[in-house]
Amino acid sequence: MLKLLKKKSVLAKPIHDGWLDPLSGSDLLDQPYRRQMVKAIWDLTSLTKPVFRSFIEAPLERYAELVQRLPASESHHHAYVGGMLDHSLEVVNYALRIRQKYLLPPGATPEAQSAASERWTVAVVYGALLHDIAKLFDVDIHIQNGGLWRIWHGPIPRPY
């Protein structure tokens, strides 16, 4: 695991005068470690590629665009540029590993569990992605040329 942590490349574009340029979700995910995490997520599902693209990969890109290169914490885990996205991808991966051990919904017939299996998988992904979203309410993100960004404003519009 330590080798993986050392290989993370969290800066797709350099910092300019102390400001980070916002990147697209696909650019943020297009880094070796993150591509590896998305591949692991794909491997943990039974979705077809088009369904995976629509229900998992596209939301991951939108999430990445929202959290940009924010850290997951100030001084604890994933306290580095891009840490929030890395942490969220890791949590999705772990949640899907746990999800594989359960037939959902509990107590339903095997037919019903089979029919709903991948819907539950998608729900687990969304829940895992959103588990720390409240952290974005607790941080002040300053936008270049004035103002503060808040999560309800949507993706960060300019250097931050």
Short mmCIF file of C-alpha atoms in Angstrom, two decimals:
data_model
loop_
_atom_site.label_atom_id
_atom_site.label_comp_id
_atom_site.label_asym_id
_atom_site.label_seq_id
_atom_site.Cartn_x
_atom_site.Cartn_y
_atom_site.Cartn_z
CA MET A 1 0.00 0.00 0.00
CA LEU A 2 2.84 2.42 0.76
CA LYS A 3 4.13 2.01 -2.79
CA LEU A 4 0.71 3.04 -4.12
CA LEU A 5 0.63 6.11 -1.91
CA LYS A 6 4.03 7.22 -3.14
CA LYS A 7 3.01 6.82 -6.79
CA LYS A 8 0.03 9.17 -6.60
CA SER A 9 0.33 12.10 -8.94
CA VAL A 10 -2.10 14.66 -7.59
CA LEU A 11 -1.25 17.64 -9.77
CA ALA A 12 -2.37 17.41 -13.37
CA LYS A 13 -1.61 21.10 -13.88
CA PRO A 14 0.76 23.23 -11.82
CA ILE A 15 -0.28 25.84 -9.31
CA HIS A 16 -0.08 29.38 -10.74
CA ASP A 17 0.73 32.18 -8.30
CA GLY A 18 -0.78 30.12 -5.47
CA TRP A 19 -4.04 29.42 -7.34
CA LEU A 20 -5.22 26.05 -8.64
CA ASP A 21 -6.97 25.98 -12.00
CA PRO A 22 -10.22 24.01 -11.95
CA LEU A 23 -10.01 20.84 -14.04
CA SER A 24 -12.64 18.71 -15.70
CA GLY A 25 -13.69 15.55 -13.92
CA SER A 26 -12.17 13.40 -16.64
CA ASP A 27 -8.83 15.24 -16.32
CA LEU A 28 -8.87 14.76 -12.56
CA LEU A 29 -9.53 11.04 -12.94
CA ASP A 30 -6.97 10.66 -15.73
CA GLN A 31 -4.02 9.99 -13.46
CA PRO A 32 -2.41 6.59 -12.92
CA TYR A 33 -3.58 5.98 -9.34
CA ARG A 34 -7.10 7.21 -10.01
CA ARG A 35 -7.39 5.22 -13.25
CA GLN A 36 -6.34 2.19 -11.22
CA MET A 37 -9.04 2.93 -8.64
CA VAL A 38 -11.75 3.35 -11.32
CA LYS A 39 -10.62 0.07 -12.90
CA ALA A 40 -10.86 -1.64 -9.49
CA ILE A 41 -14.38 -0.22 -9.07
CA TRP A 42 -15.31 -1.57 -12.53
CA ASP A 43 -13.90 -4.98 -11.56
CA LEU A 44 -16.09 -5.04 -8.44
CA THR A 45 -19.32 -4.62 -10.43
CA SER A 46 -21.16 -6.81 -12.92
CA LEU A 47 -22.33 -3.87 -14.98
CA THR A 48 -21.94 -3.69 -18.73
CA LYS A 49 -19.51 -1.04 -19.91
CA PRO A 50 -22.26 1.35 -21.14
CA VAL A 51 -24.19 1.01 -17.87
CA PHE A 52 -20.98 1.43 -15.85
CA ARG A 53 -20.16 4.53 -17.88
CA SER A 54 -23.61 6.06 -17.30
CA PHE A 55 -24.24 5.14 -13.68
CA ILE A 56 -20.74 4.99 -12.16
CA GLU A 57 -18.08 6.66 -14.30
CA ALA A 58 -20.08 9.77 -15.27
CA PRO A 59 -21.09 10.45 -11.63
CA LEU A 60 -17.47 9.91 -10.58
CA GLU A 61 -16.44 12.58 -13.09
CA ARG A 62 -19.09 14.99 -11.80
CA TYR A 63 -17.99 14.31 -8.23
CA ALA A 64 -14.33 14.86 -9.19
CA GLU A 65 -15.26 18.16 -10.82
CA LEU A 66 -17.03 19.21 -7.62
CA VAL A 67 -14.22 18.34 -5.18
CA GLN A 68 -11.42 19.31 -7.59
CA ARG A 69 -8.04 19.06 -5.81
CA LEU A 70 -9.27 19.73 -2.29
CA PRO A 71 -7.67 17.79 0.56
CA ALA A 72 -9.82 15.38 2.59
CA SER A 73 -8.64 16.98 5.83
CA GLU A 74 -6.34 19.68 7.11
CA SER A 75 -3.93 17.47 9.04
CA HIS A 76 -5.28 13.91 9.14
CA HIS A 77 -5.80 11.33 6.40
CA HIS A 78 -5.44 12.43 2.77
CA ALA A 79 -4.30 15.91 3.81
CA TYR A 80 -2.78 16.76 0.44
CA VAL A 81 -3.83 18.38 -2.81
CA GLY A 82 -6.40 16.03 -4.36
CA GLY A 83 -6.83 14.01 -1.19
CA MET A 84 -10.63 14.28 -1.08
CA LEU A 85 -11.00 12.64 -4.50
CA ASP A 86 -8.46 9.91 -3.69
CA HIS A 87 -10.13 9.18 -0.36
CA SER A 88 -13.58 9.01 -1.94
CA LEU A 89 -12.42 6.60 -4.66
CA GLU A 90 -10.82 4.40 -2.01
CA VAL A 91 -14.00 4.40 0.10
CA VAL A 92 -16.07 3.42 -2.97
CA ASN A 93 -13.65 0.57 -3.59
CA TYR A 94 -13.85 -0.66 0.02
CA ALA A 95 -17.65 -0.28 0.11
CA LEU A 96 -18.01 -2.41 -3.03
CA ARG A 97 -15.78 -5.08 -1.51
CA ILE A 98 -18.07 -5.19 1.52
CA ARG A 99 -21.17 -5.08 -0.68
CA GLN A 100 -20.04 -8.27 -2.48
CA LYS A 101 -20.47 -10.19 0.76
CA TYR A 102 -24.17 -9.34 1.10
CA LEU A 103 -27.35 -10.25 -0.75
CA LEU A 104 -29.60 -7.22 -0.77
CA PRO A 105 -32.27 -6.53 0.24
CA PRO A 106 -32.06 -8.86 3.25
CA GLY A 107 -34.90 -11.32 3.47
CA ALA A 108 -36.01 -10.92 -0.13
CA THR A 109 -36.39 -13.90 -2.42
CA PRO A 110 -33.28 -14.95 -4.34
CA GLU A 111 -34.99 -13.84 -7.55
CA ALA A 112 -35.68 -10.37 -6.15
CA GLN A 113 -32.13 -10.09 -4.83
CA SER A 114 -30.72 -11.08 -8.22
CA ALA A 115 -32.98 -8.67 -10.08
CA ALA A 116 -31.99 -5.74 -7.84
CA SER A 117 -28.32 -6.67 -7.34
CA GLU A 118 -26.69 -4.02 -9.50
CA ARG A 119 -29.12 -1.32 -8.41
CA TRP A 120 -27.85 -1.94 -4.88
CA THR A 121 -24.29 -1.80 -6.17
CA VAL A 122 -24.93 1.63 -7.70
CA ALA A 123 -26.61 2.79 -4.47
CA VAL A 124 -23.56 1.67 -2.48
CA VAL A 125 -21.28 3.64 -4.83
CA TYR A 126 -23.37 6.79 -4.43
CA GLY A 127 -23.53 6.43 -0.64
CA ALA A 128 -19.77 5.91 -0.43
CA LEU A 129 -19.12 8.93 -2.65
CA LEU A 130 -21.29 11.15 -0.51
CA HIS A 131 -20.10 9.93 2.89
CA ASP A 132 -17.83 12.97 3.41
CA ILE A 133 -19.61 15.56 1.29
CA ALA A 134 -20.44 17.61 4.42
CA LYS A 135 -16.73 18.41 4.73
CA LEU A 136 -17.23 20.79 1.84
CA PHE A 137 -19.57 22.86 4.03
CA ASP A 138 -16.79 23.37 6.57
CA VAL A 139 -14.10 24.80 4.31
CA ASP A 140 -13.63 28.24 2.84
CA ILE A 141 -12.56 28.02 -0.79
CA HIS A 142 -11.39 31.40 -2.01
CA ILE A 143 -11.89 32.14 -5.70
CA GLN A 144 -9.37 34.21 -7.62
CA ASN A 145 -10.68 37.75 -8.14
CA GLY A 146 -12.68 37.63 -4.91
CA GLY A 147 -15.45 35.70 -3.29
CA LEU A 148 -15.91 32.38 -1.62
CA TRP A 149 -17.01 29.18 -3.30
CA ARG A 150 -19.63 27.04 -1.61
CA ILE A 151 -20.73 23.57 -2.63
CA TRP A 152 -24.21 24.80 -3.57
CA HIS A 153 -22.63 27.01 -6.24
CA GLY A 154 -21.80 23.92 -8.29
CA PRO A 155 -18.33 23.23 -9.74
CA ILE A 156 -15.60 25.73 -8.89
CA PRO A 157 -15.73 28.22 -11.80
CA ARG A 158 -12.22 29.73 -11.83
CA PRO A 159 -8.85 29.44 -10.08
CA TYR A 160 -9.16 28.81 -6.38
#
